[in-house]
C-alpha positions as a printed Julia matrix, in Angstrom:
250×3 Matrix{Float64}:
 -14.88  188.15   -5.33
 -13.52  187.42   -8.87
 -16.8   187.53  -10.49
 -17.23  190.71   -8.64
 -14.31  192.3   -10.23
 -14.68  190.53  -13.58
 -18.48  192.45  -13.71
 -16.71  196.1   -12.47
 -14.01  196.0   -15.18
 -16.94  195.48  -17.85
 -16.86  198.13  -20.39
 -20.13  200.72  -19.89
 -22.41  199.72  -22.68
 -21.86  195.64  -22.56
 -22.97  196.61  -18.98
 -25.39  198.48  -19.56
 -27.08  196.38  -22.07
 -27.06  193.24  -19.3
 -28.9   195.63  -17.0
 -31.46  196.52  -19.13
 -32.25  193.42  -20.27
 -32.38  191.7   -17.02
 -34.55  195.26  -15.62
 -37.14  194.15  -18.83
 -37.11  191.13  -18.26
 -38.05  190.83  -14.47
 -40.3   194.12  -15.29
 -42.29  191.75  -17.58
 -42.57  189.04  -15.01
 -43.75  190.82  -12.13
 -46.54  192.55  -14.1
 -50.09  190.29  -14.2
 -50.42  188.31  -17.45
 -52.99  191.39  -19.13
 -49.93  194.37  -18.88
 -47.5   191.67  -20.08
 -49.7   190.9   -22.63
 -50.2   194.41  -23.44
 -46.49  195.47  -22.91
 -45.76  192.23  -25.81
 -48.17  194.01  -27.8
 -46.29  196.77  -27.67
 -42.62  196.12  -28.11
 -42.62  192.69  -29.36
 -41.8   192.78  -33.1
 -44.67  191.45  -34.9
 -45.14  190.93  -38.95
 -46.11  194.56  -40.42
 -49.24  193.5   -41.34
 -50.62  193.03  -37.66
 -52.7   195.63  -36.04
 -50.33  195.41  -33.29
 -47.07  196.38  -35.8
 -45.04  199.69  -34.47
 -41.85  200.59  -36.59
 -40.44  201.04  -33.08
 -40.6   197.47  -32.0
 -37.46  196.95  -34.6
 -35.39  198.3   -31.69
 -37.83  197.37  -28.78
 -37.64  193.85  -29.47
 -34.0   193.15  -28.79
 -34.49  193.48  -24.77
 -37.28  191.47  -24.42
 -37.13  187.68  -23.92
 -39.63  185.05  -23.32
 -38.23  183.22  -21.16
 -35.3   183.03  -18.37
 -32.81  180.73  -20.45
 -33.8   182.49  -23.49
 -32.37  185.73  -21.34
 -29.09  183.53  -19.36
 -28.17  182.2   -22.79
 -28.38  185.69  -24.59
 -26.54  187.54  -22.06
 -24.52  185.14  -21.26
 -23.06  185.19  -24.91
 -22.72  189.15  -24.51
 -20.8   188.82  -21.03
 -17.78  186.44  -22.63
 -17.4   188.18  -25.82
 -19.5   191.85  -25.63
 -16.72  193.44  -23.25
 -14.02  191.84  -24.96
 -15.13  194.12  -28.64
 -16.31  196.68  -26.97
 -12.75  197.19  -25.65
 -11.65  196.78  -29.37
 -14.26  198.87  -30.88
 -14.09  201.34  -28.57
 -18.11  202.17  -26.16
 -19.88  204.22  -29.46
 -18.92  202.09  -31.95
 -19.63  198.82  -29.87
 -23.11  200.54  -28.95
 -23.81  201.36  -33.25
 -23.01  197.63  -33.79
 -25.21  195.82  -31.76
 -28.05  198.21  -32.15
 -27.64  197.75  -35.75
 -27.25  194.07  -35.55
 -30.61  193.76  -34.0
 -32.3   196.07  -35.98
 -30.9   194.55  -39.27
 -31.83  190.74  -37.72
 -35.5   192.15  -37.57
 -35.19  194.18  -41.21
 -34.04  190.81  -42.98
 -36.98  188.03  -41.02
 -39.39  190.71  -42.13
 -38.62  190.61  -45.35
 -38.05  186.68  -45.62
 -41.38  186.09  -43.66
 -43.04  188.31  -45.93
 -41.78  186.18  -49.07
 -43.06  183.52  -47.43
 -46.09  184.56  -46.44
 -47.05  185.86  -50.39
 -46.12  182.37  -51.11
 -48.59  180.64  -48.72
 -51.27  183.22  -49.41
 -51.04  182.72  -53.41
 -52.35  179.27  -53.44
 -54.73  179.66  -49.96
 -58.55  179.6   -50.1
 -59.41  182.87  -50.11
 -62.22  181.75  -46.76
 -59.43  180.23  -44.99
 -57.35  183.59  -45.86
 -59.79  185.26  -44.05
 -60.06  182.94  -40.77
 -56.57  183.22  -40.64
 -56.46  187.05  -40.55
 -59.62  187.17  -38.38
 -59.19  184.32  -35.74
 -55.64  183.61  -36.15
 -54.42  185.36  -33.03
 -56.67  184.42  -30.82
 -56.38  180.77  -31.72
 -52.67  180.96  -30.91
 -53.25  182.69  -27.34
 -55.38  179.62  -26.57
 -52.63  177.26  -27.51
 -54.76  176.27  -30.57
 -53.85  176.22  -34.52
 -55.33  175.31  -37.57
 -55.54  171.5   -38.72
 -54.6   172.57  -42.42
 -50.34  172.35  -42.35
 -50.14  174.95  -44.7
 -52.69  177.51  -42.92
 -51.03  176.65  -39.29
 -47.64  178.23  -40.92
 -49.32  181.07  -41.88
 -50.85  181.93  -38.88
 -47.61  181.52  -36.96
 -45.65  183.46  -39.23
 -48.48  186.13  -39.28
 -49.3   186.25  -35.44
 -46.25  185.21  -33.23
 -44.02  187.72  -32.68
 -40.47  188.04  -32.34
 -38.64  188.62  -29.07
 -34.88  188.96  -27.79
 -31.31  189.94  -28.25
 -30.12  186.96  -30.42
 -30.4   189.01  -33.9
 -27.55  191.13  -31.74
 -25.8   188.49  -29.81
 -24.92  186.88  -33.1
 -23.89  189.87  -33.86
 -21.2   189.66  -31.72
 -20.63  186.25  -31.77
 -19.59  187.28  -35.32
 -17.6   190.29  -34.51
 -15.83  187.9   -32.15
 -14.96  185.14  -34.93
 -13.94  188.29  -37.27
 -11.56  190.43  -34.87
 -10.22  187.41  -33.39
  -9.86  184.65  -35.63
  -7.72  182.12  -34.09
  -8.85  182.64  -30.82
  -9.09  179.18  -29.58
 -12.64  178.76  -27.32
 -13.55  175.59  -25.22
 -17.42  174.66  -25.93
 -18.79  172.41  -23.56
 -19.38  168.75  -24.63
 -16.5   169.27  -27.3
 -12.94  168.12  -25.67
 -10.39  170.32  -27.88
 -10.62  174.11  -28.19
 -11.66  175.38  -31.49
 -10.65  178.23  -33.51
 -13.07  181.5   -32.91
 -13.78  181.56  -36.68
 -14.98  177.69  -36.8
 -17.18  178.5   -34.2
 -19.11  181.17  -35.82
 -18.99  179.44  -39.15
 -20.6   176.31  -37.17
 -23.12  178.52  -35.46
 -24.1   179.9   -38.7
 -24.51  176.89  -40.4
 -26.3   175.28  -38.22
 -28.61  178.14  -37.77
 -29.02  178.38  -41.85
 -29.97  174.51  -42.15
 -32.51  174.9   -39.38
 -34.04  178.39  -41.37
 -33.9   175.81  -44.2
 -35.85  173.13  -42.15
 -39.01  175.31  -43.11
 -40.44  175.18  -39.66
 -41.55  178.3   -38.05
 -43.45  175.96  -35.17
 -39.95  175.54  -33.4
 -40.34  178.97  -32.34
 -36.69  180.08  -32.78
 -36.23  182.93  -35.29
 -33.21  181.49  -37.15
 -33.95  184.39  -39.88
 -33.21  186.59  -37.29
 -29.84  185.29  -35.93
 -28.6   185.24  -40.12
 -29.94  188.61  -40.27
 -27.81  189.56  -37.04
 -24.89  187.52  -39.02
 -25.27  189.29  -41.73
 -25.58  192.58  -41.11
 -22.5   192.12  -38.7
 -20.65  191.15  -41.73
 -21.2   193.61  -43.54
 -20.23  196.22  -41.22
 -17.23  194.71  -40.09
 -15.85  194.58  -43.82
 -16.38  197.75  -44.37
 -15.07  199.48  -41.13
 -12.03  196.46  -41.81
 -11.06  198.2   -45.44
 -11.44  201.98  -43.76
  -9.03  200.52  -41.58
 -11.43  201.29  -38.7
 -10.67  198.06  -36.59
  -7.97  195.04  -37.25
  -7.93  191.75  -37.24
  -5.73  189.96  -34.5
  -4.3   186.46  -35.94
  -3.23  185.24  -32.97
């Protein structure tokens, strides 16, 4: 009964939001492999090189998830804190944020990937180039790569594409640690609450050390959760010094 009436007093768009994602989500899994394959192709956000690249899967990609705990960890995150500043910011402004989070999380791992990408290619045999760009994708749908280190990268930063609401959900996490500093939270495995702001300041370490790691194989786009960060950041200062929202040190 309490969850009941903790999920009716959820603001509109932070319920909204968990609706829609859950809607794609199932959507996705009750469709044979071929339409989800199709539907991936589609709204997944791949590098802008691909044949499959759509300047609309910059938006798409935020409510799609690969998996279920990929989705219960994502929304999750958006049911503790997404009400919470959407109360603060008020439904439109809440709604601008997030949207912008996520589309600024997928701006900024473009742009990285492609840096990385020019790098890789520079010093690449131009024939290997080429099997990359011709058989790379299909190698990865068979659960195959190439042997070279340096031309398995490429192919996964060139043919896997990026999926879910993190980019946004860090986002918030952010807007959280910003609004509501000293907020002490309980983490699980951790004994002592923490202040809001160590939290995000942990969660964004952690996330730049593992973008730092160099390994796209782990199949977490770390870019994308700075990029969320980031963005975030930026927006918060600025509506901060219009005087927009306030900061609650308590």
């Amino acid at each position: 009964m309490q969850l009941k009436n903790i999920w009716n007093n959820l603001p509109p768009v932070t319920k909204n939001l968990l609706i829609i994602n859950v809607i794609v989500w199932g959507a996705l899994n009750l469709f044979s492999h071929v339409t989800t394959e199709r539907l991936l192709n589609v709204g997944a956000l791949h590098y802008f090189t691909s044949d499959h690249f759509l300047p609309s899967q910059l938006f798409t990609y935020m409510f799609m998830h690969e998996s279920f705990m990929h989705l219960f960890f994502n929304m999750f995150a958006l049911f503790m804190f997404g009400g919470i500043i959407e109360q603060v910011m008020g439904s439109k402004r809440f709604l601008f944020y997030y949207i912008s989070c996520g589309i600024g999380a997928a701006l900024i791992q473009e742009g990285v990937f492609a840096i990385m990408i020019s790098h890789l290619s520079d010093s690449m045999d131009p024939r290997l180039l080429g099997e990359i760009k011709m058989n790379g994708a299909a190698a990865l749908e068979k659960g195959l790569n190439f042997s070279n280190m340096a031309a398995a990268k490429l192919n996964i930063l060139i043919n896997i594409p990026t999926l879910g609401a993190s980019g946004a959900i860090y986002g918030v996490l952010l807007a959280f640690g910003f609004i509501f500093p000293k907020r002490p939270i309980y983490l699980m495995f951790i004994p002592i609450p923490i202040q809001a702001r160590w939290m995000v300041i942990g969660y964004g370490a952690i996330e730049l050390l593992q973008a730092m790691s160099n390994n796209p194989g782990d199949n977490v786009a770390h870019l994308a959760h700075l990029g969320g960060m980031i963005f975030g950041l930026l927006m918060l200062l600025w509506w901060r010094k219009k005087k927009v929202i306030n900061v609650y040190n308590f």
